[in-house]
Coordinates of C-alpha atoms in Angstrom, one line a residue:
M239 CA 96.7 156.6 87.8
T240 CA 100.5 157.5 88.9
G241 CA 100.7 160.7 89.0
T242 CA 103.5 162.7 91.2
S243 CA 102.2 165.6 92.0
L244 CA 100.8 165.9 95.6
I245 CA 96.8 165.7 95.6
R246 CA 95.7 168.1 98.4
I247 CA 92.0 167.3 99.7
G248 CA 90.7 170.2 101.5
T249 CA 88.2 169.5 104.4
R250 CA 86.7 171.7 107.4
G251 CA 88.2 170.6 110.7
S252 CA 85.7 169.3 113.3
R253 CA 86.5 165.4 114.2
L254 CA 83.3 164.0 111.9
A255 CA 85.3 166.3 108.5
L256 CA 88.6 165.1 109.4
A257 CA 86.9 161.4 109.4
Q258 CA 85.5 161.7 106.4
A259 CA 88.2 163.1 104.6
H260 CA 90.5 160.4 105.2
E261 CA 87.9 158.1 104.2
V262 CA 88.0 159.4 100.8
R263 CA 92.1 159.9 100.8
D264 CA 91.9 155.7 101.7
R265 CA 90.0 155.1 98.8
L266 CA 91.3 156.5 96.7
M267 CA 94.6 155.2 97.5
A268 CA 93.1 152.0 97.6
A269 CA 91.7 152.9 93.5
H270 CA 94.4 154.2 92.5
G271 CA 97.5 152.3 94.1
L272 CA 98.9 155.8 95.3
P273 CA 100.0 155.6 98.9
A274 CA 99.5 158.3 101.2
E275 CA 102.4 160.6 100.9
A276 CA 100.7 161.1 97.6
F277 CA 98.0 163.6 99.7
E278 CA 97.6 166.3 101.9
I279 CA 94.6 167.1 104.1
V280 CA 94.4 171.0 103.6
V281 CA 91.9 171.8 106.9
L282 CA 90.0 174.8 106.4
S283 CA 88.1 177.2 108.8
T284 CA 84.8 178.5 107.6
A285 CA 82.2 181.3 108.9
G286 CA 79.9 178.2 110.5
D287 CA 82.4 176.3 112.1
R288 CA 83.6 179.4 113.9
I289 CA 79.8 180.9 114.4
Q290 CA 78.2 179.7 117.3
D291 CA 75.6 181.6 118.9
R292 CA 73.0 182.0 116.3
P293 CA 70.8 179.6 114.1
L294 CA 72.7 179.2 110.4
S295 CA 69.3 180.6 109.1
E296 CA 70.1 184.1 111.0
V297 CA 73.5 184.1 109.3
G298 CA 74.0 183.0 105.5
G299 CA 72.9 178.9 105.4
K300 CA 74.2 176.0 104.6
G301 CA 76.7 177.9 102.3
L302 CA 78.4 178.8 105.5
F303 CA 79.7 175.7 105.7
T304 CA 81.6 175.6 102.5
Q305 CA 82.2 179.0 101.4
E306 CA 86.0 179.4 102.3
I307 CA 86.6 175.4 101.0
E308 CA 85.3 176.6 97.7
E309 CA 87.4 179.6 97.5
S310 CA 89.9 177.4 97.7
L311 CA 89.2 175.0 95.1
L312 CA 88.6 178.2 92.8
E313 CA 91.8 179.5 93.4
G314 CA 93.2 176.3 92.9
R315 CA 94.8 176.4 96.9
I316 CA 93.6 172.5 97.2
D317 CA 91.8 170.0 93.9
L318 CA 89.4 168.1 95.3
A319 CA 86.9 169.2 98.5
V320 CA 85.2 166.7 100.8
H321 CA 81.5 167.6 102.2
S322 CA 78.6 166.3 104.0
S323 CA 76.2 166.6 101.1
K324 CA 73.0 167.5 103.5
D325 CA 75.7 171.0 103.6
M326 CA 75.8 171.7 100.4
A327 CA 73.8 174.8 98.9
T328 CA 71.8 173.7 95.9
Q329 CA 73.1 175.8 93.5
V330 CA 77.2 175.1 93.6
P331 CA 79.2 178.4 92.6
D332 CA 80.1 178.5 89.0
G333 CA 83.2 176.4 87.4
L334 CA 83.1 174.1 90.2
A335 CA 80.6 170.8 90.1
L336 CA 80.0 167.9 92.5
T337 CA 82.3 165.4 91.1
A338 CA 81.6 162.3 93.2
Y339 CA 79.8 160.5 96.5
L340 CA 81.0 158.0 98.9
P341 CA 78.2 154.6 99.0
R342 CA 75.6 156.5 101.5
E343 CA 75.5 155.5 105.3
D344 CA 72.4 154.9 107.4
V345 CA 70.2 157.9 106.7
R346 CA 68.4 158.3 110.4
D347 CA 68.7 160.6 113.1
V348 CA 68.9 159.2 116.8
F349 CA 67.5 160.5 119.6
I350 CA 70.2 160.8 122.9
G351 CA 68.8 161.2 125.3
R352 CA 70.7 162.0 129.5
R353 CA 68.5 160.6 131.3
V354 CA 65.7 159.2 129.6
E355 CA 66.0 156.9 126.5
T356 CA 63.3 158.1 124.1
I357 CA 61.4 160.3 122.9
A358 CA 58.0 159.8 124.5
D359 CA 59.8 159.3 127.9
L360 CA 61.3 162.0 128.2
P361 CA 59.0 164.7 130.9
L362 CA 56.5 167.5 130.0
G363 CA 57.9 170.4 129.0
A364 CA 62.0 168.8 128.9
R365 CA 64.5 170.8 126.9
V366 CA 65.5 169.4 123.6
G367 CA 68.8 170.8 121.9
S368 CA 68.4 171.2 118.2
A369 CA 70.3 172.7 115.6
S370 CA 67.9 172.0 113.0
L371 CA 64.5 173.3 111.9
R372 CA 63.1 169.8 109.9
R373 CA 64.4 167.8 113.0
Q374 CA 62.7 171.0 115.5
A375 CA 59.5 170.8 113.6
L376 CA 59.8 166.8 113.6
L377 CA 59.6 166.9 116.9
R378 CA 57.2 169.8 117.5
R379 CA 54.8 167.0 115.9
L380 CA 55.7 164.5 118.0
R381 CA 55.5 166.2 121.4
P382 CA 54.7 169.7 120.8
D383 CA 55.1 170.4 124.6
L384 CA 58.8 170.2 124.7
D385 CA 61.2 173.3 124.6
L386 CA 63.3 173.4 121.5
V387 CA 66.6 175.5 121.5
I388 CA 69.1 175.8 119.3
F389 CA 72.2 173.6 119.6
R390 CA 75.1 174.7 117.5
G391 CA 79.0 172.9 117.7
N392 CA 80.1 169.9 116.3
V393 CA 79.1 166.5 117.5
Q394 CA 81.3 166.4 120.0
T395 CA 80.8 169.6 121.4
R396 CA 76.7 168.7 121.6
L397 CA 77.7 165.7 123.4
A398 CA 79.1 167.7 126.0
K399 CA 76.4 170.0 126.4
L400 CA 73.6 167.3 126.8
A401 CA 76.3 165.7 129.5
A402 CA 76.6 169.0 131.5
G403 CA 72.7 169.3 131.3
E404 CA 71.7 172.4 129.5
V405 CA 69.3 169.9 127.9
E406 CA 67.5 166.8 128.6
G407 CA 68.2 165.2 125.0
T408 CA 69.5 166.0 121.5
L409 CA 69.1 164.8 118.2
L410 CA 71.9 163.8 115.4
A411 CA 72.6 161.7 112.4
L412 CA 73.3 158.0 112.5
A413 CA 75.8 158.1 109.8
G414 CA 77.7 161.2 112.0
L415 CA 78.0 159.2 115.0
K416 CA 79.1 155.9 113.6
R417 CA 82.0 157.0 111.6
L418 CA 83.2 158.4 114.8
G419 CA 82.8 155.0 116.6
N420 CA 80.0 156.7 118.3
E421 CA 77.3 154.7 117.5
A422 CA 76.8 153.9 121.5
A423 CA 75.7 157.4 122.2
A424 CA 72.5 156.9 120.1
T425 CA 69.2 156.2 122.8
E426 CA 66.8 156.1 120.1
F427 CA 66.8 155.3 116.3
L428 CA 64.2 157.5 114.6
D429 CA 62.5 155.2 111.9
A430 CA 63.5 157.1 108.4
A431 CA 59.5 156.1 107.2
S432 CA 57.9 158.8 110.0
F433 CA 60.9 160.6 111.1
P434 CA 62.7 161.4 107.2
P435 CA 66.0 162.7 106.8
A436 CA 67.7 165.9 105.2
P437 CA 68.4 166.0 101.7
G438 CA 71.6 164.2 101.2
Q439 CA 71.9 163.0 104.9
G440 CA 74.7 160.4 105.0
A441 CA 76.4 160.8 102.1
I442 CA 79.3 162.3 101.5
C443 CA 80.3 163.9 98.8
I444 CA 83.7 165.3 96.6
E445 CA 83.9 168.9 94.7
A446 CA 86.3 169.8 92.2
R447 CA 86.3 172.2 89.5
A448 CA 84.4 171.1 86.6
G449 CA 86.4 170.2 83.9
D450 CA 89.3 169.1 85.5
A451 CA 90.5 165.9 83.8
R452 CA 92.7 165.0 86.5
T453 CA 90.7 165.4 89.5
D454 CA 87.6 164.0 87.9
A455 CA 89.5 160.4 86.7
L456 CA 90.8 160.1 90.7
A457 CA 86.8 160.8 91.7
A458 CA 85.5 158.4 89.2
A459 CA 87.2 155.6 90.0
I460 CA 85.3 156.0 94.1
D461 CA 82.3 157.1 92.4
D462 CA 79.4 155.1 94.0
A463 CA 76.6 154.9 91.4
D464 CA 73.6 154.0 93.4
T465 CA 74.3 157.1 96.0
H466 CA 75.4 159.5 92.6
A467 CA 71.9 159.0 91.0
V468 CA 69.4 159.5 94.6
L469 CA 71.2 162.5 95.6
K470 CA 71.4 163.8 92.1
A471 CA 67.5 163.5 92.3
E472 CA 66.5 164.7 96.5
R473 CA 69.5 167.6 95.3
A474 CA 66.4 168.3 92.6
F475 CA 63.7 168.2 94.8
L476 CA 65.0 170.6 97.1
A477 CA 66.2 173.1 94.8
V478 CA 62.4 173.0 92.9
L479 CA 61.4 174.0 96.6
D480 CA 64.4 176.8 96.8
G481 CA 65.1 175.0 100.3
S482 CA 67.1 176.6 102.2
C483 CA 68.3 176.7 106.9
R484 CA 64.8 178.3 106.9
T485 CA 62.8 175.6 105.1
P486 CA 62.2 172.4 107.1
I487 CA 62.7 169.9 104.0
A488 CA 63.3 166.8 104.4
A489 CA 63.3 163.6 101.4
H490 CA 65.1 160.2 100.6
G491 CA 65.6 158.5 98.1
T492 CA 65.5 154.8 97.9
L493 CA 67.1 152.9 94.6
N494 CA 65.6 148.9 94.7
G495 CA 67.2 147.5 91.1
D496 CA 66.2 149.3 88.9
R497 CA 63.1 151.1 91.0
F498 CA 63.3 154.4 92.3
R499 CA 61.1 155.5 95.4
F500 CA 60.4 159.0 97.2
H501 CA 59.7 160.4 100.0
G502 CA 59.4 163.7 100.2
M503 CA 58.3 166.4 103.6
I504 CA 57.6 169.7 103.6
L505 CA 56.8 171.4 106.8
T506 CA 56.5 174.8 109.0
P507 CA 58.9 176.1 111.6
D508 CA 56.7 175.1 114.2
G509 CA 55.4 172.0 112.2
T510 CA 51.6 172.3 112.6
R511 CA 51.2 172.0 109.3
M512 CA 53.2 169.1 106.6
H513 CA 52.8 168.3 103.1
E514 CA 54.1 164.6 102.3
T515 CA 54.5 162.7 98.9
H516 CA 55.7 159.2 97.5
I517 CA 56.4 158.7 94.2
E518 CA 58.1 155.5 92.4
G519 CA 58.9 155.5 89.1
E520 CA 62.5 154.0 86.6
R521 CA 66.4 154.8 88.3
G522 CA 66.4 156.9 84.9
E523 CA 63.9 159.1 85.9
A524 CA 64.9 159.6 89.4
K525 CA 65.5 163.3 88.8
E526 CA 62.5 163.6 87.1
L527 CA 60.4 162.0 89.4
A528 CA 62.2 163.9 92.2
E529 CA 61.4 167.1 90.6
D530 CA 58.0 166.6 90.1
A531 CA 57.6 165.4 94.2
A532 CA 58.6 169.0 94.7
L533 CA 56.2 170.2 92.0
R534 CA 52.8 168.3 93.7
L535 CA 54.2 169.6 96.9
V536 CA 53.9 173.1 95.6
A537 CA 50.6 172.8 94.8
E538 CA 49.6 171.2 97.2
A539 CA 50.2 173.3 100.1
G540 CA 50.2 176.9 98.4
A541 CA 52.0 179.9 97.4
A542 CA 51.5 180.7 101.4
F543 CA 52.2 178.3 102.9
F544 CA 56.3 178.8 101.5
E545 CA 55.8 182.7 102.3
D546 CA 55.1 182.1 105.7
W547 CA 58.8 180.3 105.6
K548 CA 60.0 183.4 104.8
R549 CA 59.0 185.7 107.4

């Protein structure tokens, strides 16, 4: 692709978001033989970045990290948007589409301790910070004695708060640490089978205007087919459960050749109740299998389980 018009890539302004946007740009440069000057990284402030003193569930949920960027796409001020897939709402606005996914990074969460290396070694009643209801619920299942507090901010902010002694530990996505070259900060790597990730965790997605032939051609060249298939399934699972920032939901799909395996989990925020399911089938049925997994959990847990989340 050799067009001369500038390709504007929209992103949030954190170090991690910028690293992801530059990775997308670099892959597009390599795929299409374009120079860096053919691209502009457009930094956009989102409500999720500005509001740091409250849980996302109290101020609007996942859309807080995407609304301004999606408005810029719809208004033609940017051509592509780069997001962390786990930040995306289950439905994108009319006129937009998720067109590509980069190869997925390690999906695991990690624990970062201030004075101890593992969750098991934390003293009784230790304070641990996390902004994720899923991580909080899973952690409460492991250590119901811990004092869990809301921990907002980008990776650097959270690590600084930890170092300052505001908490004794925190949980972060390994993928983000690796993209920032900060994997060494992790003191314990949590097994994805027992501590499953958020839907979409570890995957960078590209959003564009639906049906835009120019951006479709750009993105298609760097789309990872396996990641795309798995993320489509995980998002379908989330959509059936009407997932939001009020609902602790975990999902992890994997492909091994033409075989698709899926692990889905729902929890109450206090971690006292949990339902999970494992399902396997053909690659071409991945989305339907994930939807079936969600329906199984709904049937098993009962309607009251989901109503409790909303109170």
